[in-house]
PDB file of C-alpha atoms and ligand atoms in Angstrom:
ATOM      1  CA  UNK D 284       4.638 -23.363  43.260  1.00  0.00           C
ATOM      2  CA  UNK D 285       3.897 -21.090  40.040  1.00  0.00           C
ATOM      3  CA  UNK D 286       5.396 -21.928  36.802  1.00  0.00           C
ATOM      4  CA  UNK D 287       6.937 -19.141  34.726  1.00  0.00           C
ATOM      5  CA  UNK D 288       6.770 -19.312  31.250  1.00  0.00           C
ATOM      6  CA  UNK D 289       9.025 -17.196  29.121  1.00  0.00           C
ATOM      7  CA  UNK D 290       6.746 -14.696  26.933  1.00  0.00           C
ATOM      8  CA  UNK D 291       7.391 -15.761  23.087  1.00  0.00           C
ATOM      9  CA  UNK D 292       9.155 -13.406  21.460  1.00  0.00           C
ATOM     10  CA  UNK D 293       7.505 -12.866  17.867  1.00  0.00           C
ATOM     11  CA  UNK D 294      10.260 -11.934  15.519  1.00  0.00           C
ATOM     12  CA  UNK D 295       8.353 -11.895  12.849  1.00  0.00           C
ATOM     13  CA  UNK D 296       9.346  -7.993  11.086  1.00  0.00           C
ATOM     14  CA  UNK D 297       6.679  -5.262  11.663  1.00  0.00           C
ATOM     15  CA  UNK D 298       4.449  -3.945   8.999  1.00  0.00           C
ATOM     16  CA  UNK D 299       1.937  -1.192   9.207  1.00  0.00           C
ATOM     17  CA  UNK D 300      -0.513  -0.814   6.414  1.00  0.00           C
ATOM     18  CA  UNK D 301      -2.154   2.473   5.156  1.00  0.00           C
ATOM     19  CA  UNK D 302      -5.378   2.612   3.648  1.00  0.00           C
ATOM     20  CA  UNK D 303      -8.365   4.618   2.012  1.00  0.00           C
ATOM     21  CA  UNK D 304     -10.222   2.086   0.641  1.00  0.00           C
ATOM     22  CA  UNK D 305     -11.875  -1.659   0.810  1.00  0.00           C
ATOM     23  CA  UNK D 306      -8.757  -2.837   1.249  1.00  0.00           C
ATOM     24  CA  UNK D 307      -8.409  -5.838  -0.397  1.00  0.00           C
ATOM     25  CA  UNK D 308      -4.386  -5.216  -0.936  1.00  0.00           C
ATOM     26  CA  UNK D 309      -4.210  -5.395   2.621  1.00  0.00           C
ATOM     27  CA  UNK D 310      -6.550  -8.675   2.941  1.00  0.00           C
ATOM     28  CA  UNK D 311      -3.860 -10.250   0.972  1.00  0.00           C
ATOM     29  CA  UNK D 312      -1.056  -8.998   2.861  1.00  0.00           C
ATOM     30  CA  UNK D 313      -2.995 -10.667   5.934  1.00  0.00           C
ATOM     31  CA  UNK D 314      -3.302 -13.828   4.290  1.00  0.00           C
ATOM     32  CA  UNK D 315       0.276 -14.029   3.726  1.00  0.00           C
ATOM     33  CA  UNK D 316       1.421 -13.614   7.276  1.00  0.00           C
ATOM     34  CA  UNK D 317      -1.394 -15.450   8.434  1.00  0.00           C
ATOM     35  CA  UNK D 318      -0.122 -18.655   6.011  1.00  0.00           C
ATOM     36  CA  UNK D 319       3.433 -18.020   6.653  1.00  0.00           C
ATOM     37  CA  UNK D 320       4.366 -17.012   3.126  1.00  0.00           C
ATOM     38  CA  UNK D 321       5.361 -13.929   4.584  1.00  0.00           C
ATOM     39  CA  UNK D 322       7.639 -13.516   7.582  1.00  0.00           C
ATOM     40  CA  UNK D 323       5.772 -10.111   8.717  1.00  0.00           C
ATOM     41  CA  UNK D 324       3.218  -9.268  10.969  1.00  0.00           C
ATOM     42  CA  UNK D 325       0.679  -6.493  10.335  1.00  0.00           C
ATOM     43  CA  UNK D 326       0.665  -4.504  13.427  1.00  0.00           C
ATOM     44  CA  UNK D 327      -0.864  -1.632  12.747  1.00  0.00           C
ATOM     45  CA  UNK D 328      -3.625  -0.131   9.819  1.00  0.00           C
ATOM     46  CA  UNK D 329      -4.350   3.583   9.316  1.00  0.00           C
ATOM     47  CA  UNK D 330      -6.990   5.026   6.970  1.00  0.00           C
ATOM     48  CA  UNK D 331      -7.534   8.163   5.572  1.00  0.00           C
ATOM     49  CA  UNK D 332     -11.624   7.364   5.576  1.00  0.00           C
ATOM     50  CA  UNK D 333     -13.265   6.288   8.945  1.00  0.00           C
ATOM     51  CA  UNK D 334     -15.615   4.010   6.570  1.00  0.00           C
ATOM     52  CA  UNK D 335     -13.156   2.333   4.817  1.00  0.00           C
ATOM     53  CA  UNK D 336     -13.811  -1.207   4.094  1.00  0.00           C
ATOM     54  CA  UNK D 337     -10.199  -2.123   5.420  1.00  0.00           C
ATOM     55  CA  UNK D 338     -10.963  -0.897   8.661  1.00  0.00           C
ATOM     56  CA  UNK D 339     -13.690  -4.286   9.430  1.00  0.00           C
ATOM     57  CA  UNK D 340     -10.516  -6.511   7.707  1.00  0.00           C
ATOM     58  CA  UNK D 341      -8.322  -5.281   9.947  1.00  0.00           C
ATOM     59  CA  UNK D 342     -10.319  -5.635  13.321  1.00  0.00           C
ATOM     60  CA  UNK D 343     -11.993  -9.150  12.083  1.00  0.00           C
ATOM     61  CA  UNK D 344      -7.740 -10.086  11.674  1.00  0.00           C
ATOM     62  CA  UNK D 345      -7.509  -8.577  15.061  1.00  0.00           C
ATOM     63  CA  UNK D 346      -5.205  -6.020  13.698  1.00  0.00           C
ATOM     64  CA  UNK D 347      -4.871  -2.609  15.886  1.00  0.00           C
ATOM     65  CA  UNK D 348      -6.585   0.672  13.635  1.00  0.00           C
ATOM     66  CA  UNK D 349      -6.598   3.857  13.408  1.00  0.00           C
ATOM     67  CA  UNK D 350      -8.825   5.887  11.335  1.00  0.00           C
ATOM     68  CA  UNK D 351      -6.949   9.325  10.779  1.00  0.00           C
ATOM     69  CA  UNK D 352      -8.813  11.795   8.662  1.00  0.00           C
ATOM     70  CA  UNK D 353      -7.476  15.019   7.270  1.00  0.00           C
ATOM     71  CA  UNK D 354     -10.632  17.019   8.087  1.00  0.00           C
ATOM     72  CA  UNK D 355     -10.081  18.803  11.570  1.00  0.00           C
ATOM     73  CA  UNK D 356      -6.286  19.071  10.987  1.00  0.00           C
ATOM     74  CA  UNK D 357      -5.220  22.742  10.205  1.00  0.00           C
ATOM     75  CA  UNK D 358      -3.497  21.522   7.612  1.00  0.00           C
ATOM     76  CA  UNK D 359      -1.548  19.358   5.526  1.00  0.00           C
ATOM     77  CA  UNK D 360       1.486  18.825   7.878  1.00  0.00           C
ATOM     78  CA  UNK D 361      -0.295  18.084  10.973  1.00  0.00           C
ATOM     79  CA  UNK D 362      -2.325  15.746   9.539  1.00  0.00           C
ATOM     80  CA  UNK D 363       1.080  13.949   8.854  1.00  0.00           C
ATOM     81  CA  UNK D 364       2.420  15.138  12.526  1.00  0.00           C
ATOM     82  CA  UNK D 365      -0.400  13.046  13.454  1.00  0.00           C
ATOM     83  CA  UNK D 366       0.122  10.089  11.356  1.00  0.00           C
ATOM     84  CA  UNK D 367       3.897   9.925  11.910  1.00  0.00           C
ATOM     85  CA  UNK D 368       2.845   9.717  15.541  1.00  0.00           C
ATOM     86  CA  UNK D 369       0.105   6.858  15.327  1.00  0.00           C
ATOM     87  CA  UNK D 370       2.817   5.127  13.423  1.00  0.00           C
ATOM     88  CA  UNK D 371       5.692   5.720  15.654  1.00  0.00           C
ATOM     89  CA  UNK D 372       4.806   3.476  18.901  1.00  0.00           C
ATOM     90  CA  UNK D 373       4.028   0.375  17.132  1.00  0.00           C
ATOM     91  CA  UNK D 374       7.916   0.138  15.551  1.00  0.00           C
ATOM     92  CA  UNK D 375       7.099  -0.598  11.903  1.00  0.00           C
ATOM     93  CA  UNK D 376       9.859  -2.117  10.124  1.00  0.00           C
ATOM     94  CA  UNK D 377       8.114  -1.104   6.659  1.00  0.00           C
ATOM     95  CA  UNK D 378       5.266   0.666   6.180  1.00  0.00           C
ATOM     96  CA  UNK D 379       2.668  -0.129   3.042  1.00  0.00           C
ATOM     97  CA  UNK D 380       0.281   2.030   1.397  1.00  0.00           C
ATOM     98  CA  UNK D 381      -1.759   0.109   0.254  1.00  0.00           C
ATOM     99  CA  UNK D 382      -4.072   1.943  -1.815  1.00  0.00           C
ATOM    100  CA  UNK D 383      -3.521   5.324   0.745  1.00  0.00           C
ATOM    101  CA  UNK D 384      -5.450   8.284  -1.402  1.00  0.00           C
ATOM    102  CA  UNK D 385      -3.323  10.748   0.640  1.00  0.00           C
ATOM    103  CA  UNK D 386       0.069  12.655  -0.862  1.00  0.00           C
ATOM    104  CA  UNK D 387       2.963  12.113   1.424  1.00  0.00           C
ATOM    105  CA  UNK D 388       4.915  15.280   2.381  1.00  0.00           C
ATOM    106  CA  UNK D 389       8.422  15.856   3.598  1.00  0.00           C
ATOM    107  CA  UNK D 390       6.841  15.562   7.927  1.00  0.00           C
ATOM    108  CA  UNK D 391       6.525  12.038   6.788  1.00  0.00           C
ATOM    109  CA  UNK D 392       9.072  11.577   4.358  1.00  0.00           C
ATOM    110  CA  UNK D 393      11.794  12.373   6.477  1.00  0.00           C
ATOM    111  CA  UNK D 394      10.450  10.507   9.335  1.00  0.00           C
ATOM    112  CA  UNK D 395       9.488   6.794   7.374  1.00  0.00           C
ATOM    113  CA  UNK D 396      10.243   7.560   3.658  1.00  0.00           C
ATOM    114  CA  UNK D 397      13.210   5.668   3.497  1.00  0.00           C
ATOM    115  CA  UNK D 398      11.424   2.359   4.534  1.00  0.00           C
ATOM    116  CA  UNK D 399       7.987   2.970   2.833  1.00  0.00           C
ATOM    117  CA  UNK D 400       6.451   1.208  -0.096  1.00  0.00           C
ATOM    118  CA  UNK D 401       3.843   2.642  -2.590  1.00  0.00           C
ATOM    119  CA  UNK D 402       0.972   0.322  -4.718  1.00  0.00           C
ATOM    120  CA  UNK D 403       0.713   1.731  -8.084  1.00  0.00           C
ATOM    121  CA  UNK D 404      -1.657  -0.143 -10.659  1.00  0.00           C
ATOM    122  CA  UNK D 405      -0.106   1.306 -13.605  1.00  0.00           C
ATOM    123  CA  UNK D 406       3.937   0.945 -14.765  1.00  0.00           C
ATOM    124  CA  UNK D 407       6.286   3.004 -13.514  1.00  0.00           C
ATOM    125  CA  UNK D 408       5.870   6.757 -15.153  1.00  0.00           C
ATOM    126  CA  UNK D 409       2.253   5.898 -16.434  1.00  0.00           C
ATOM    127  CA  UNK D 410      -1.040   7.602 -15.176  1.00  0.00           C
ATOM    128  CA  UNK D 411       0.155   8.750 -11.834  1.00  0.00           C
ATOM    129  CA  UNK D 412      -2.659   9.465  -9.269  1.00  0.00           C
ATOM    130  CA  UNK D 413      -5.786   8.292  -8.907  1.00  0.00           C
ATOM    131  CA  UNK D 414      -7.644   6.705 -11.495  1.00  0.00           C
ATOM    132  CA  UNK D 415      -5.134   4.977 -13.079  1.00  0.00           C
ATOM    133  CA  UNK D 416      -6.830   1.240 -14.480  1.00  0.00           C
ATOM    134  CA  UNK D 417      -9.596   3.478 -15.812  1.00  0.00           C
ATOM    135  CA  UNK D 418      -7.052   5.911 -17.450  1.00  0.00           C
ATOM    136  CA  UNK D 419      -5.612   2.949 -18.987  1.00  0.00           C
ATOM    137  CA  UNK D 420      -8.340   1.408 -20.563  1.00  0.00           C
ATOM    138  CA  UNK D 421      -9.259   4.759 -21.969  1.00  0.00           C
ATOM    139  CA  UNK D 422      -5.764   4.945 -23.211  1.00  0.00           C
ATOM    140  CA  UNK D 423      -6.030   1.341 -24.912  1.00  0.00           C
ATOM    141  CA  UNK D 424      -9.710   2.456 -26.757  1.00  0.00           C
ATOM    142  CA  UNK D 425      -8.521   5.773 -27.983  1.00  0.00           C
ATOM    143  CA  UNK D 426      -5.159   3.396 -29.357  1.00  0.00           C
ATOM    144  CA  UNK D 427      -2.374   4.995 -27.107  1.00  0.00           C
ATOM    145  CA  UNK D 428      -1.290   1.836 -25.156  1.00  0.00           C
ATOM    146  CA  UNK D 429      -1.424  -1.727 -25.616  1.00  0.00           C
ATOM    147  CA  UNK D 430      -0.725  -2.952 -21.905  1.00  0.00           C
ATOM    148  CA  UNK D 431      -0.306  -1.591 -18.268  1.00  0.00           C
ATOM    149  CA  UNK D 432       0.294  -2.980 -15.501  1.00  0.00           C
ATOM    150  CA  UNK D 433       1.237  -2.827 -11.469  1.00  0.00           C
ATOM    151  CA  UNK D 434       4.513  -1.423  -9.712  1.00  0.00           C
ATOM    152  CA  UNK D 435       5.567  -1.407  -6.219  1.00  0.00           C
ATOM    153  CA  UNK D 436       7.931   1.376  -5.646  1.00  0.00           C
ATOM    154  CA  UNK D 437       9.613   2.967  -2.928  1.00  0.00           C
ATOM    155  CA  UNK D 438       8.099   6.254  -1.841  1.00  0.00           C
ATOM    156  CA  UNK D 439       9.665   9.680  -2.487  1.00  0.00           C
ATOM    157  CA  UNK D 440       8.111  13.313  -2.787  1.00  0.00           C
ATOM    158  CA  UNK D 441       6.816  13.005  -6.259  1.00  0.00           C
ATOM    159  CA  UNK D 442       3.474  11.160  -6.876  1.00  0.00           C
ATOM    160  CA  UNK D 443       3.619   7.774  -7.653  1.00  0.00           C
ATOM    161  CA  UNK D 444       6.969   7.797  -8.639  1.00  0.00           C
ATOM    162  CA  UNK D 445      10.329   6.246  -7.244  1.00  0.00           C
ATOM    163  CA  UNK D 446      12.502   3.332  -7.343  1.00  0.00           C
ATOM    164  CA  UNK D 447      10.862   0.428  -8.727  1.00  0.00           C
ATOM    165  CA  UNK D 448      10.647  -2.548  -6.053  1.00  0.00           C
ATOM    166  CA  UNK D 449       8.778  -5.099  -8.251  1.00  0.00           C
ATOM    167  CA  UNK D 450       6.732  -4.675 -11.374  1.00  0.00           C
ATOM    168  CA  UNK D 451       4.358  -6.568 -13.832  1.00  0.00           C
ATOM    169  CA  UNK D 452       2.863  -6.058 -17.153  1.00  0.00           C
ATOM    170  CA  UNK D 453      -0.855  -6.471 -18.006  1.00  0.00           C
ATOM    171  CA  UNK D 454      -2.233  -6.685 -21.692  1.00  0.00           C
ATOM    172  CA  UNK D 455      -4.704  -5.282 -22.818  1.00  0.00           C
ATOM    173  CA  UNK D 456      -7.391  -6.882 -24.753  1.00  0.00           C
ATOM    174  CA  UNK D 457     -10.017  -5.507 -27.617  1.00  0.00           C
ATOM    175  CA  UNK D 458     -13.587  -5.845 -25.616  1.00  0.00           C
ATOM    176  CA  UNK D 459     -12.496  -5.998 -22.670  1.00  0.00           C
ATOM    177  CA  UNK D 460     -14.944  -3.830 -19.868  1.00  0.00           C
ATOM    178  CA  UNK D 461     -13.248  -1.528 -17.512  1.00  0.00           C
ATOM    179  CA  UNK D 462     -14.762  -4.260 -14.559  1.00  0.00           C
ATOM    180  CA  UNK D 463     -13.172  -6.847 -16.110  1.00  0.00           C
ATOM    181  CA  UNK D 464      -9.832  -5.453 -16.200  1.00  0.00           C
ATOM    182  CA  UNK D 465     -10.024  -3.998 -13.207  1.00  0.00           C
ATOM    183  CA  UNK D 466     -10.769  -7.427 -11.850  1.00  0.00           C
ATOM    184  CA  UNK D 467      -7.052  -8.440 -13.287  1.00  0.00           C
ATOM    185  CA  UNK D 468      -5.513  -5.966 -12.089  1.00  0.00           C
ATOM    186  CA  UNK D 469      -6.119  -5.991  -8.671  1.00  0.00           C
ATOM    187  CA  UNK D 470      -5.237  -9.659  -9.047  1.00  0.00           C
ATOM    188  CA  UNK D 471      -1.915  -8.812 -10.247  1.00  0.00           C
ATOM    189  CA  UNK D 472      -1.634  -6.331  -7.618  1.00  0.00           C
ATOM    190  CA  UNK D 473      -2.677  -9.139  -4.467  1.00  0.00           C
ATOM    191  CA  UNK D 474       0.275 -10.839  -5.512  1.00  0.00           C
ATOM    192  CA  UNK D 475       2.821  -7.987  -6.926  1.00  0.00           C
ATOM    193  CA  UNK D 476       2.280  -7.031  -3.426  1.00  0.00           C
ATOM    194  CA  UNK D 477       2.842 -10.144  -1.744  1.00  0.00           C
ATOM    195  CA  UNK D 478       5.591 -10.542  -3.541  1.00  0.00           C
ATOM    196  CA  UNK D 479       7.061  -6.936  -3.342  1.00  0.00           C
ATOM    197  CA  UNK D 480       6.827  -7.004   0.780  1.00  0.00           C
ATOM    198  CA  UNK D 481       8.627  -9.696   1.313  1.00  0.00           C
ATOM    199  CA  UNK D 482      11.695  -8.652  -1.182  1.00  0.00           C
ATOM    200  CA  UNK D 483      11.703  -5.494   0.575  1.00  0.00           C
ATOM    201  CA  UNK D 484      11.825  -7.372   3.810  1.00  0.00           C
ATOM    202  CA  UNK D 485      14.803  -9.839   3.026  1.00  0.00           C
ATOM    203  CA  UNK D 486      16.294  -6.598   1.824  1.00  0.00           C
ATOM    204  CA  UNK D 487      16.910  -7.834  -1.659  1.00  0.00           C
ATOM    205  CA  UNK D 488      15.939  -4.678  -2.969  1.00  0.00           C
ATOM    206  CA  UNK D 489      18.423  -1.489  -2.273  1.00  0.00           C
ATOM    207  CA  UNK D 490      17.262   1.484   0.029  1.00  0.00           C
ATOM    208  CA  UNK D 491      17.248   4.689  -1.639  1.00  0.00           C
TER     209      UNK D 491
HETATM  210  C1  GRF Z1181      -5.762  -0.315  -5.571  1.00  0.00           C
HETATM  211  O1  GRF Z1181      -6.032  -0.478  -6.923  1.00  0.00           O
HETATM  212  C2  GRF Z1181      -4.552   0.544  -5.382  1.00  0.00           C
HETATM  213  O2  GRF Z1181      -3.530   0.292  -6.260  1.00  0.00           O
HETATM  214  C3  GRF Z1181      -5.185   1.890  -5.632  1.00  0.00           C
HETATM  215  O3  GRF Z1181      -6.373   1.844  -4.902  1.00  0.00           O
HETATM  216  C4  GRF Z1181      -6.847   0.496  -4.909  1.00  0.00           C
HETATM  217  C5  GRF Z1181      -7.084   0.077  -3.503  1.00  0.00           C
HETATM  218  O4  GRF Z1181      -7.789  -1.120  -3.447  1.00  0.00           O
HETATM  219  N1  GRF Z1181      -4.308   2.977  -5.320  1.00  0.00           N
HETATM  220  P1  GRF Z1181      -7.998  -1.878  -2.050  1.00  0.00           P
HETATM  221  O5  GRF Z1181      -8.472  -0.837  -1.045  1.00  0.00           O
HETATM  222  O6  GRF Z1181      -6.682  -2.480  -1.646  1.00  0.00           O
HETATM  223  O7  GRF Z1181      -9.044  -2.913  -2.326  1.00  0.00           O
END
């Protein structure tokens, strides 16, 4: 006589994570579901680069990819047709860029802006695009700024911009290389991040 076991049911809310890069912000959202410090699974990562280092994360974390380039696409918009339907079957209960180098436009926006979350390492209103730890340090030499930092904010048409999710400061320090700080911000930004997913999550922070 066969046994029949009930399938487990993995409740566990559903995150898909966008990426250009190496994709170290989404090593550490791995981590965190993997430890249990986050009550999310990652179920799905897109790229904007078919090398990106995020892509071998991913698959070594046995994590479903998709590497979705804008070149072939006739334009803007169905490059984001095309995204919006990579993203659709796997039911993502948030969706992370995570370092994503790509603008977002309205295809997407309508579809997923309202529960999408955007990686800044800068404060809110400061050096929007890319480039921004390197735009700060030149800042802090030329004597403009004295700190930056790293927000998580909710995504909306303009760049880098939107309602603030979480947010921490970083000083700035005379001598200091552009490595080294880079080095403390992304450090600030594993755990901003970390931290910024699950608030969104446990829905502690208001939709917009
Ligand atoms: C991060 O600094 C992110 O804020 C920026 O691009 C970088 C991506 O790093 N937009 P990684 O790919 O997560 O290592």
């Amino acid at each position: 006589m066969k046994s029949v076991a009930a399938a487990a049911v993995d409740t566990r809310s559903r995150v898909a994570v966008l990426i250009s890069g190496a994709g170290s912000n989404l090593q550490a959202l791995i981590d965190a579901c993997a430890s249990g410090a986050l009550s999310a699974q990652v179920v799905v990562v897109v790229s904007s680069r078919t090398d990106a280092g995020g892509l071998s994360r991913a698959r070594l974390a046995g994590i479903p990819t998709v590497a979705l380039p804008h070149v072939g696409f006739a334009d803007r918009d169905a490059h984001e047709r095309a995204l919006v339907a990579a993203l659709e079957p796997c039911r993502p209960d948030l969706i992370v860029l995570a370092g994503w180098m790509r603008v977002l436009g309205p295809t997407f926006l309508t579809r997923f802006g309202s529960r999408t979350i955007n990686l800044h390492p800068a404060l809110s209103g400061a050096f929007p695009g890319p480039n921004a730890i390197a735009r700060a340090w030149a800042a802090f030499q030329r004597g403009e700024i004295d700190r930056t930092g790293v927000m998580v904010h909710r995504v909306v048409a303009e760049v880098d911009a939107g309602p603030v999710v979480a947010v921490c400061e970083v000083a700035l320090h005379s001598g200091e290389s552009l490595p080294d700080l880079t080095a403390r911000v992304r450090a600030e930004e594993h755990r901003l991040l970390v931290d910024a997913v699950g608030l969104t999550l446990t829905g502690d922070v208001p939709d917009c």
